[in-house]
mmCIF file of C-alpha atoms in Angstrom:
data_model
loop_
_atom_site.group_PDB
_atom_site.id
_atom_site.type_symbol
_atom_site.label_atom_id
_atom_site.label_comp_id
_atom_site.label_asym_id
_atom_site.label_seq_id
_atom_site.Cartn_x
_atom_site.Cartn_y
_atom_site.Cartn_z
ATOM 1 C CA MET A 1 0.000 0.000 0.000
ATOM 2 C CA ILE A 2 1.354 3.428 -0.869
ATOM 3 C CA LYS A 3 0.109 6.994 -0.730
ATOM 4 C CA PHE A 4 -0.813 8.888 -3.850
ATOM 5 C CA LYS A 5 -1.284 12.639 -4.185
ATOM 6 C CA GLY A 6 -4.227 13.754 -2.070
ATOM 7 C CA GLY A 7 -3.682 10.993 0.489
ATOM 8 C CA ILE A 8 -5.253 8.162 -1.532
ATOM 9 C CA MET A 9 -3.874 4.721 -0.715
ATOM 10 C CA TYR A 10 -3.694 2.344 -3.672
ATOM 11 C CA ARG A 11 -3.837 -1.364 -2.931
ATOM 12 C CA LEU A 12 -4.648 -2.816 -6.353
ATOM 13 C CA ILE A 13 -3.528 -2.030 -9.916
ATOM 14 C CA VAL A 14 -5.321 -3.807 -12.762
ATOM 15 C CA SER A 15 -4.234 -3.701 -16.397
ATOM 16 C CA ASP A 16 -5.555 -4.980 -19.669
ATOM 17 C CA LEU A 17 -2.976 -6.779 -21.824
ATOM 18 C CA ASP A 18 -3.402 -6.258 -25.585
ATOM 19 C CA GLY A 19 -3.143 -2.641 -26.638
ATOM 20 C CA THR A 20 -2.469 -1.539 -23.062
ATOM 21 C CA LEU A 21 0.312 -3.258 -21.114
ATOM 22 C CA LEU A 22 1.761 -5.114 -24.109
ATOM 23 C CA ARG A 23 3.460 -3.427 -27.020
ATOM 24 C CA ASP A 24 2.136 -4.136 -30.503
ATOM 25 C CA ASP A 25 4.627 -6.999 -30.851
ATOM 26 C CA ASN A 26 3.057 -8.654 -27.755
ATOM 27 C CA THR A 27 6.107 -8.040 -25.569
ATOM 28 C CA LEU A 28 6.771 -6.325 -22.251
ATOM 29 C CA SER A 29 9.622 -3.843 -22.029
ATOM 30 C CA GLU A 30 12.260 -4.209 -19.330
ATOM 31 C CA TYR A 31 11.222 -0.787 -18.034
ATOM 32 C CA THR A 32 7.605 -1.902 -17.614
ATOM 33 C CA LYS A 33 8.699 -5.064 -15.824
ATOM 34 C CA SER A 34 10.901 -3.063 -13.455
ATOM 35 C CA ILE A 35 8.095 -0.637 -12.545
ATOM 36 C CA ILE A 36 5.642 -3.455 -11.841
ATOM 37 C CA HIS A 37 8.284 -5.146 -9.708
ATOM 38 C CA LYS A 38 8.719 -1.931 -7.705
ATOM 39 C CA VAL A 39 5.032 -1.529 -6.884
ATOM 40 C CA SER A 40 4.722 -5.229 -6.058
ATOM 41 C CA GLN A 41 7.606 -4.888 -3.611
ATOM 42 C CA GLN A 42 5.718 -2.058 -1.915
ATOM 43 C CA GLY A 43 2.723 -4.292 -1.234
ATOM 44 C CA ILE A 44 0.476 -3.161 -4.078
ATOM 45 C CA GLU A 45 -1.190 -6.017 -5.941
ATOM 46 C CA PHE A 46 -0.844 -5.987 -9.726
ATOM 47 C CA MET A 47 -3.432 -7.969 -11.670
ATOM 48 C CA LEU A 48 -3.990 -8.802 -15.342
ATOM 49 C CA ALA A 49 -7.510 -8.456 -16.778
ATOM 50 C CA THR A 50 -7.818 -9.639 -20.360
ATOM 51 C CA GLY A 51 -10.205 -10.857 -23.005
ATOM 52 C CA ARG A 52 -7.753 -13.656 -23.755
ATOM 53 C CA ILE A 53 -8.118 -17.284 -22.794
ATOM 54 C CA PHE A 54 -6.377 -17.979 -19.459
ATOM 55 C CA GLY A 55 -3.566 -19.860 -21.202
ATOM 56 C CA GLY A 56 -2.827 -16.819 -23.354
ATOM 57 C CA ALA A 57 -2.213 -14.639 -20.284
ATOM 58 C CA LYS A 58 -0.505 -16.819 -17.694
ATOM 59 C CA GLY A 59 2.885 -16.597 -19.425
ATOM 60 C CA TYR A 60 2.891 -12.827 -18.897
ATOM 61 C CA ALA A 61 1.968 -13.272 -15.235
ATOM 62 C CA LYS A 62 4.965 -15.576 -14.917
ATOM 63 C CA GLU A 63 7.221 -13.093 -16.729
ATOM 64 C CA LEU A 64 6.112 -10.385 -14.280
ATOM 65 C CA ASN A 65 6.471 -12.703 -11.260
ATOM 66 C CA LEU A 66 2.833 -12.136 -10.305
ATOM 67 C CA ASP A 67 0.967 -14.359 -7.874
ATOM 68 C CA THR A 68 -2.357 -12.533 -8.147
ATOM 69 C CA PRO A 69 -5.301 -14.185 -9.939
ATOM 70 C CA ILE A 70 -5.776 -13.611 -13.675
ATOM 71 C CA LEU A 71 -9.090 -12.240 -14.945
ATOM 72 C CA SER A 72 -9.497 -13.932 -18.329
ATOM 73 C CA CYS A 73 -12.309 -13.958 -20.916
ATOM 74 C CA ASN A 74 -13.268 -10.411 -19.867
ATOM 75 C CA GLY A 75 -13.793 -11.538 -16.285
ATOM 76 C CA ALA A 76 -15.904 -14.617 -17.040
ATOM 77 C CA LEU A 77 -13.138 -16.820 -15.646
ATOM 78 C CA ILE A 78 -10.843 -15.945 -12.747
ATOM 79 C CA LYS A 79 -8.039 -18.374 -12.016
ATOM 80 C CA GLY A 80 -4.980 -18.384 -9.825
ATOM 81 C CA THR A 81 -1.622 -18.517 -11.555
ATOM 82 C CA ASP A 82 -1.503 -22.196 -10.531
ATOM 83 C CA GLY A 83 -4.685 -22.821 -12.542
ATOM 84 C CA THR A 84 -7.082 -23.002 -9.585
ATOM 85 C CA VAL A 85 -10.544 -21.744 -10.559
ATOM 86 C CA ILE A 86 -11.657 -18.921 -8.264
ATOM 87 C CA TYR A 87 -14.766 -17.899 -10.186
ATOM 88 C CA GLY A 88 -16.378 -18.810 -13.473
ATOM 89 C CA LYS A 89 -19.545 -17.908 -15.340
ATOM 90 C CA HIS A 90 -19.946 -19.706 -18.647
ATOM 91 C CA ILE A 91 -22.464 -19.065 -21.414
ATOM 92 C CA GLU A 92 -25.474 -21.345 -20.995
ATOM 93 C CA PRO A 93 -25.962 -23.903 -23.818
ATOM 94 C CA SER A 94 -29.196 -22.384 -25.174
ATOM 95 C CA PRO A 95 -27.924 -18.826 -25.828
ATOM 96 C CA LEU A 96 -24.558 -20.240 -26.903
ATOM 97 C CA THR A 97 -26.248 -22.382 -29.554
ATOM 98 C CA GLU A 98 -28.293 -19.378 -30.697
ATOM 99 C CA VAL A 99 -25.099 -17.326 -31.075
ATOM 100 C CA PHE A 100 -23.451 -20.125 -33.071
ATOM 101 C CA HIS A 101 -26.464 -20.328 -35.417
ATOM 102 C CA LEU A 102 -26.442 -16.557 -35.888
ATOM 103 C CA LEU A 103 -22.730 -16.333 -36.689
ATOM 104 C CA GLN A 104 -22.697 -19.368 -38.964
ATOM 105 C CA GLY A 105 -25.781 -18.100 -40.778
ATOM 106 C CA LYS A 106 -23.877 -14.923 -41.618
ATOM 107 C CA GLU A 107 -20.781 -16.952 -42.562
ATOM 108 C CA LEU A 108 -18.636 -15.073 -40.057
ATOM 109 C CA TYR A 109 -15.415 -16.404 -38.596
ATOM 110 C CA PHE A 110 -15.508 -17.049 -34.852
ATOM 111 C CA HIS A 111 -13.665 -18.982 -32.193
ATOM 112 C CA PHE A 112 -14.475 -19.667 -28.552
ATOM 113 C CA TYR A 113 -12.792 -20.425 -25.243
ATOM 114 C CA GLY A 114 -13.295 -23.169 -22.711
ATOM 115 C CA GLU A 115 -11.430 -23.230 -19.424
ATOM 116 C CA GLU A 116 -8.372 -24.728 -21.108
ATOM 117 C CA ASN A 117 -9.223 -25.226 -24.792
ATOM 118 C CA PHE A 118 -9.219 -22.744 -27.651
ATOM 119 C CA TYR A 119 -11.859 -23.915 -30.144
ATOM 120 C CA THR A 120 -12.230 -22.858 -33.763
ATOM 121 C CA ARG A 121 -14.840 -23.853 -36.324
ATOM 122 C CA LYS A 122 -12.186 -23.992 -39.019
ATOM 123 C CA LEU A 123 -8.529 -23.160 -39.361
ATOM 124 C CA THR A 124 -8.097 -19.951 -41.366
ATOM 125 C CA ASP A 125 -5.418 -17.362 -42.102
ATOM 126 C CA TYR A 126 -6.940 -15.274 -39.300
ATOM 127 C CA MET A 127 -5.886 -18.035 -36.903
ATOM 128 C CA SER A 128 -2.191 -17.536 -37.690
ATOM 129 C CA ARG A 129 -1.927 -14.783 -35.071
ATOM 130 C CA PHE A 130 -3.126 -17.126 -32.335
ATOM 131 C CA TYR A 131 -0.863 -19.958 -33.467
ATOM 132 C CA ASP A 132 2.087 -17.567 -33.390
ATOM 133 C CA LEU A 133 1.193 -16.368 -29.891
ATOM 134 C CA ASN A 134 0.821 -19.941 -28.686
ATOM 135 C CA LYS A 135 4.167 -21.023 -30.152
ATOM 136 C CA LYS A 136 5.937 -18.280 -28.201
ATOM 137 C CA LEU A 137 4.795 -19.835 -24.923
ATOM 138 C CA GLU A 138 6.833 -22.474 -23.178
ATOM 139 C CA GLU A 139 5.669 -25.890 -24.340
ATOM 140 C CA GLN A 140 4.074 -26.841 -21.021
ATOM 141 C CA GLU A 141 2.100 -23.572 -20.986
ATOM 142 C CA ARG A 142 0.607 -23.747 -24.486
ATOM 143 C CA PHE A 143 -3.162 -24.047 -24.746
ATOM 144 C CA PRO A 144 -4.796 -26.635 -27.040
ATOM 145 C CA ILE A 145 -6.177 -25.197 -30.312
ATOM 146 C CA ILE A 146 -8.925 -27.519 -31.534
ATOM 147 C CA GLU A 147 -10.872 -27.494 -34.794
ATOM 148 C CA VAL A 148 -14.402 -28.627 -33.985
ATOM 149 C CA ASP A 149 -18.075 -28.391 -34.892
ATOM 150 C CA PRO A 150 -19.243 -25.766 -32.359
ATOM 151 C CA PHE A 151 -22.590 -27.478 -31.820
ATOM 152 C CA GLU A 152 -20.756 -30.570 -30.581
ATOM 153 C CA VAL A 153 -19.111 -28.495 -27.850
ATOM 154 C CA ALA A 154 -22.184 -26.609 -26.596
ATOM 155 C CA GLY A 155 -23.360 -28.304 -23.410
ATOM 156 C CA LYS A 156 -20.281 -30.539 -23.196
ATOM 157 C CA ASP A 157 -17.593 -27.994 -22.295
ATOM 158 C CA SER A 158 -18.132 -24.755 -20.395
ATOM 159 C CA ILE A 159 -17.616 -21.892 -22.868
ATOM 160 C CA TYR A 160 -16.654 -18.559 -21.341
ATOM 161 C CA LYS A 161 -16.259 -16.379 -24.420
ATOM 162 C CA VAL A 162 -16.973 -16.323 -28.142
ATOM 163 C CA LEU A 163 -14.940 -13.964 -30.324
ATOM 164 C CA ALA A 164 -16.656 -13.117 -33.615
ATOM 165 C CA HIS A 165 -14.909 -11.442 -36.535
ATOM 166 C CA CYS A 166 -17.386 -8.859 -37.808
ATOM 167 C CA GLY A 167 -15.492 -6.830 -40.416
ATOM 168 C CA THR A 168 -14.933 -3.089 -40.399
ATOM 169 C CA GLU A 169 -18.000 -1.711 -42.217
ATOM 170 C CA GLU A 170 -19.948 0.303 -39.643
ATOM 171 C CA HIS A 171 -23.415 -0.700 -40.844
ATOM 172 C CA GLU A 172 -22.468 -4.392 -40.757
ATOM 173 C CA ARG A 173 -21.055 -4.046 -37.246
ATOM 174 C CA ASN A 174 -24.142 -2.214 -36.034
ATOM 175 C CA GLU A 175 -26.477 -4.803 -37.528
ATOM 176 C CA LEU A 176 -24.579 -7.700 -35.976
ATOM 177 C CA TYR A 177 -24.375 -5.936 -32.620
ATOM 178 C CA GLU A 178 -28.145 -5.471 -32.493
ATOM 179 C CA LEU A 179 -28.759 -9.100 -33.447
ATOM 180 C CA LEU A 180 -26.378 -10.342 -30.762
ATOM 181 C CA LYS A 181 -27.801 -8.014 -28.111
ATOM 182 C CA ALA A 182 -31.235 -9.514 -28.788
ATOM 183 C CA VAL A 183 -30.025 -12.967 -27.681
ATOM 184 C CA PRO A 184 -31.062 -13.456 -24.035
ATOM 185 C CA GLY A 185 -28.440 -14.540 -21.529
ATOM 186 C CA ILE A 186 -25.372 -12.955 -23.111
ATOM 187 C CA SER A 187 -23.365 -9.736 -22.988
ATOM 188 C CA VAL A 188 -21.603 -8.172 -25.973
ATOM 189 C CA THR A 189 -18.569 -5.903 -26.069
ATOM 190 C CA SER A 190 -15.515 -5.358 -28.262
ATOM 191 C CA SER A 191 -11.773 -5.694 -27.739
ATOM 192 C CA TRP A 192 -10.692 -4.979 -31.335
ATOM 193 C CA SER A 193 -12.098 -2.759 -34.070
ATOM 194 C CA ASN A 194 -13.257 -5.737 -36.136
ATOM 195 C CA THR A 195 -14.481 -8.184 -33.486
ATOM 196 C CA PHE A 196 -17.186 -8.706 -30.884
ATOM 197 C CA ASP A 197 -16.618 -10.445 -27.555
ATOM 198 C CA ILE A 198 -19.612 -12.493 -26.404
ATOM 199 C CA CYS A 199 -19.850 -13.692 -22.801
ATOM 200 C CA ALA A 200 -22.603 -14.637 -20.375
ATOM 201 C CA ASP A 201 -24.844 -11.845 -19.139
ATOM 202 C CA GLN A 202 -23.535 -9.802 -16.214
ATOM 203 C CA VAL A 203 -19.939 -10.511 -17.212
ATOM 204 C CA ASN A 204 -17.398 -7.732 -17.613
ATOM 205 C CA LYS A 205 -14.051 -6.754 -16.154
ATOM 206 C CA GLY A 206 -15.604 -4.206 -13.806
ATOM 207 C CA ILE A 207 -17.885 -6.785 -12.173
ATOM 208 C CA ALA A 208 -14.990 -9.241 -11.861
ATOM 209 C CA ILE A 209 -12.744 -6.659 -10.196
ATOM 210 C CA GLU A 210 -15.561 -5.591 -7.880
ATOM 211 C CA ARG A 211 -16.013 -9.229 -6.834
ATOM 212 C CA TYR A 212 -12.298 -9.689 -6.163
ATOM 213 C CA ALA A 213 -11.967 -6.359 -4.349
ATOM 214 C CA ALA A 214 -14.934 -7.114 -2.083
ATOM 215 C CA GLU A 215 -13.363 -10.404 -1.008
ATOM 216 C CA LYS A 216 -10.086 -8.612 -0.249
ATOM 217 C CA GLY A 217 -11.707 -5.638 1.491
ATOM 218 C CA ILE A 218 -10.425 -3.202 -1.138
ATOM 219 C CA ASN A 219 -12.472 -0.073 -1.866
ATOM 220 C CA PRO A 220 -12.883 1.267 -5.429
ATOM 221 C CA SER A 221 -10.950 4.392 -4.385
ATOM 222 C CA GLU A 222 -7.947 2.139 -3.716
ATOM 223 C CA ILE A 223 -7.934 0.705 -7.257
ATOM 224 C CA LEU A 224 -6.068 1.917 -10.354
ATOM 225 C CA CYS A 225 -7.163 0.421 -13.712
ATOM 226 C CA PHE A 226 -5.635 0.684 -17.192
ATOM 227 C CA GLY A 227 -7.328 -0.061 -20.512
ATOM 228 C CA ASP A 228 -7.721 0.781 -24.180
ATOM 229 C CA ASN A 229 -10.927 -0.686 -25.584
ATOM 230 C CA PHE A 230 -14.651 -1.105 -24.996
ATOM 231 C CA ASN A 231 -14.199 -4.274 -22.933
ATOM 232 C CA ASP A 232 -12.178 -2.175 -20.456
ATOM 233 C CA LEU A 233 -14.846 0.480 -20.020
ATOM 234 C CA GLU A 234 -16.579 -0.928 -16.922
ATOM 235 C CA MET A 235 -13.355 -1.357 -14.978
ATOM 236 C CA ILE A 236 -12.224 2.155 -15.950
ATOM 237 C CA GLN A 237 -15.550 3.428 -14.585
ATOM 238 C CA TYR A 238 -15.365 1.302 -11.422
ATOM 239 C CA ALA A 239 -11.830 2.183 -10.356
ATOM 240 C CA GLY A 240 -11.040 5.169 -8.194
ATOM 241 C CA MET A 241 -8.492 6.078 -10.863
ATOM 242 C CA GLY A 242 -9.220 4.887 -14.386
ATOM 243 C CA VAL A 243 -6.392 5.427 -16.864
ATOM 244 C CA ALA A 244 -6.550 5.134 -20.651
ATOM 245 C CA VAL A 245 -3.527 4.688 -22.881
ATOM 246 C CA GLU A 246 -3.173 7.245 -25.682
ATOM 247 C CA ASN A 247 -4.082 4.651 -28.325
ATOM 248 C CA ALA A 248 -7.390 3.857 -26.581
ATOM 249 C CA VAL A 249 -10.740 4.281 -28.304
ATOM 250 C CA THR A 250 -12.299 7.703 -27.814
ATOM 251 C CA LEU A 251 -14.993 6.611 -25.350
ATOM 252 C CA VAL A 252 -12.448 5.021 -23.009
ATOM 253 C CA LYS A 253 -10.281 8.152 -23.086
ATOM 254 C CA GLU A 254 -13.307 10.346 -22.410
ATOM 255 C CA THR A 255 -14.343 8.121 -19.485
ATOM 256 C CA ALA A 256 -10.896 7.824 -17.891
ATOM 257 C CA ASN A 257 -9.620 10.128 -15.158
ATOM 258 C CA TYR A 258 -6.243 10.317 -16.836
ATOM 259 C CA VAL A 259 -4.712 9.558 -20.250
ATOM 260 C CA THR A 260 -1.151 8.259 -20.352
ATOM 261 C CA LEU A 261 1.232 7.492 -23.218
ATOM 262 C CA SER A 262 0.485 4.725 -25.716
ATOM 263 C CA ASN A 263 1.097 1.019 -25.199
ATOM 264 C CA ASN A 264 4.200 1.254 -27.407
ATOM 265 C CA GLU A 265 5.587 4.012 -25.170
ATOM 266 C CA ASP A 266 5.256 2.141 -21.849
ATOM 267 C CA GLY A 267 2.140 4.133 -21.002
ATOM 268 C CA VAL A 268 1.094 1.937 -18.072
ATOM 269 C CA ALA A 269 4.520 2.002 -16.438
ATOM 270 C CA LYS A 270 4.944 5.739 -17.055
ATOM 271 C CA ALA A 271 1.599 6.448 -15.377
ATOM 272 C CA ILE A 272 2.413 4.244 -12.379
ATOM 273 C CA GLU A 273 5.740 6.009 -11.992
ATOM 274 C CA LYS A 274 4.118 9.443 -12.244
ATOM 275 C CA LEU A 275 0.989 8.807 -10.194
ATOM 276 C CA ILE A 276 2.392 6.516 -7.512
ATOM 277 C CA LEU A 277 6.170 6.191 -7.401
ATOM 278 C CA SER A 278 7.246 9.799 -7.940
#
């Protein structure tokens, strides 16, 4: 715990990964790692909150020497770094099947996450990014990527998130968003300009952080959150200090209390140094 200007005591720092803590090449700078190490040494918890599958985030927790839980799938699944499930809310089979029918009917690419498995309807060029990310992990930490008929998975494995590739045309995005929002039992947000993230209803990073903070006796005023995209909005709103990176979408920057440098300029670490360590 450490004092910040105005006498505020921060006990928890939460950061998104892609587009926020990570540079565009999916790496962490030595400077960022050193700053996170400094705040951890001072008793402030540092937590990762990501739309990724758990297996796609735990390597970064290891690189940062974190022992705090990881909020994966936009908060639908919270697991300890040892893989212990702390909380999970999967999409129920009925709305999940409806989402699959909707996306397949529009011939859109999508993939979806179980607790451990990364499922895809078919292997495409779009998948190359995820294969590359997986290959960079140590062999024992890689997550299984499985090509499967989605309807065979619904009801057999707990699915925590569906990521749908929706293109960049605004009218197409808006139409798909409205169709997805009409499906009962799900929530819809976005972590990239050309995708939608689909989780169970009442799932977002803000709710997940609120749940964790309540169990730890941490007040919102003692929390500092960093993000860049729409799936970070609720945690930016919930935190006593919500910080957007410069490359964030406009709404996140307008909602945040403070805007730092971009993800490629160590924006998270620079803000921590300025707001807490200086």
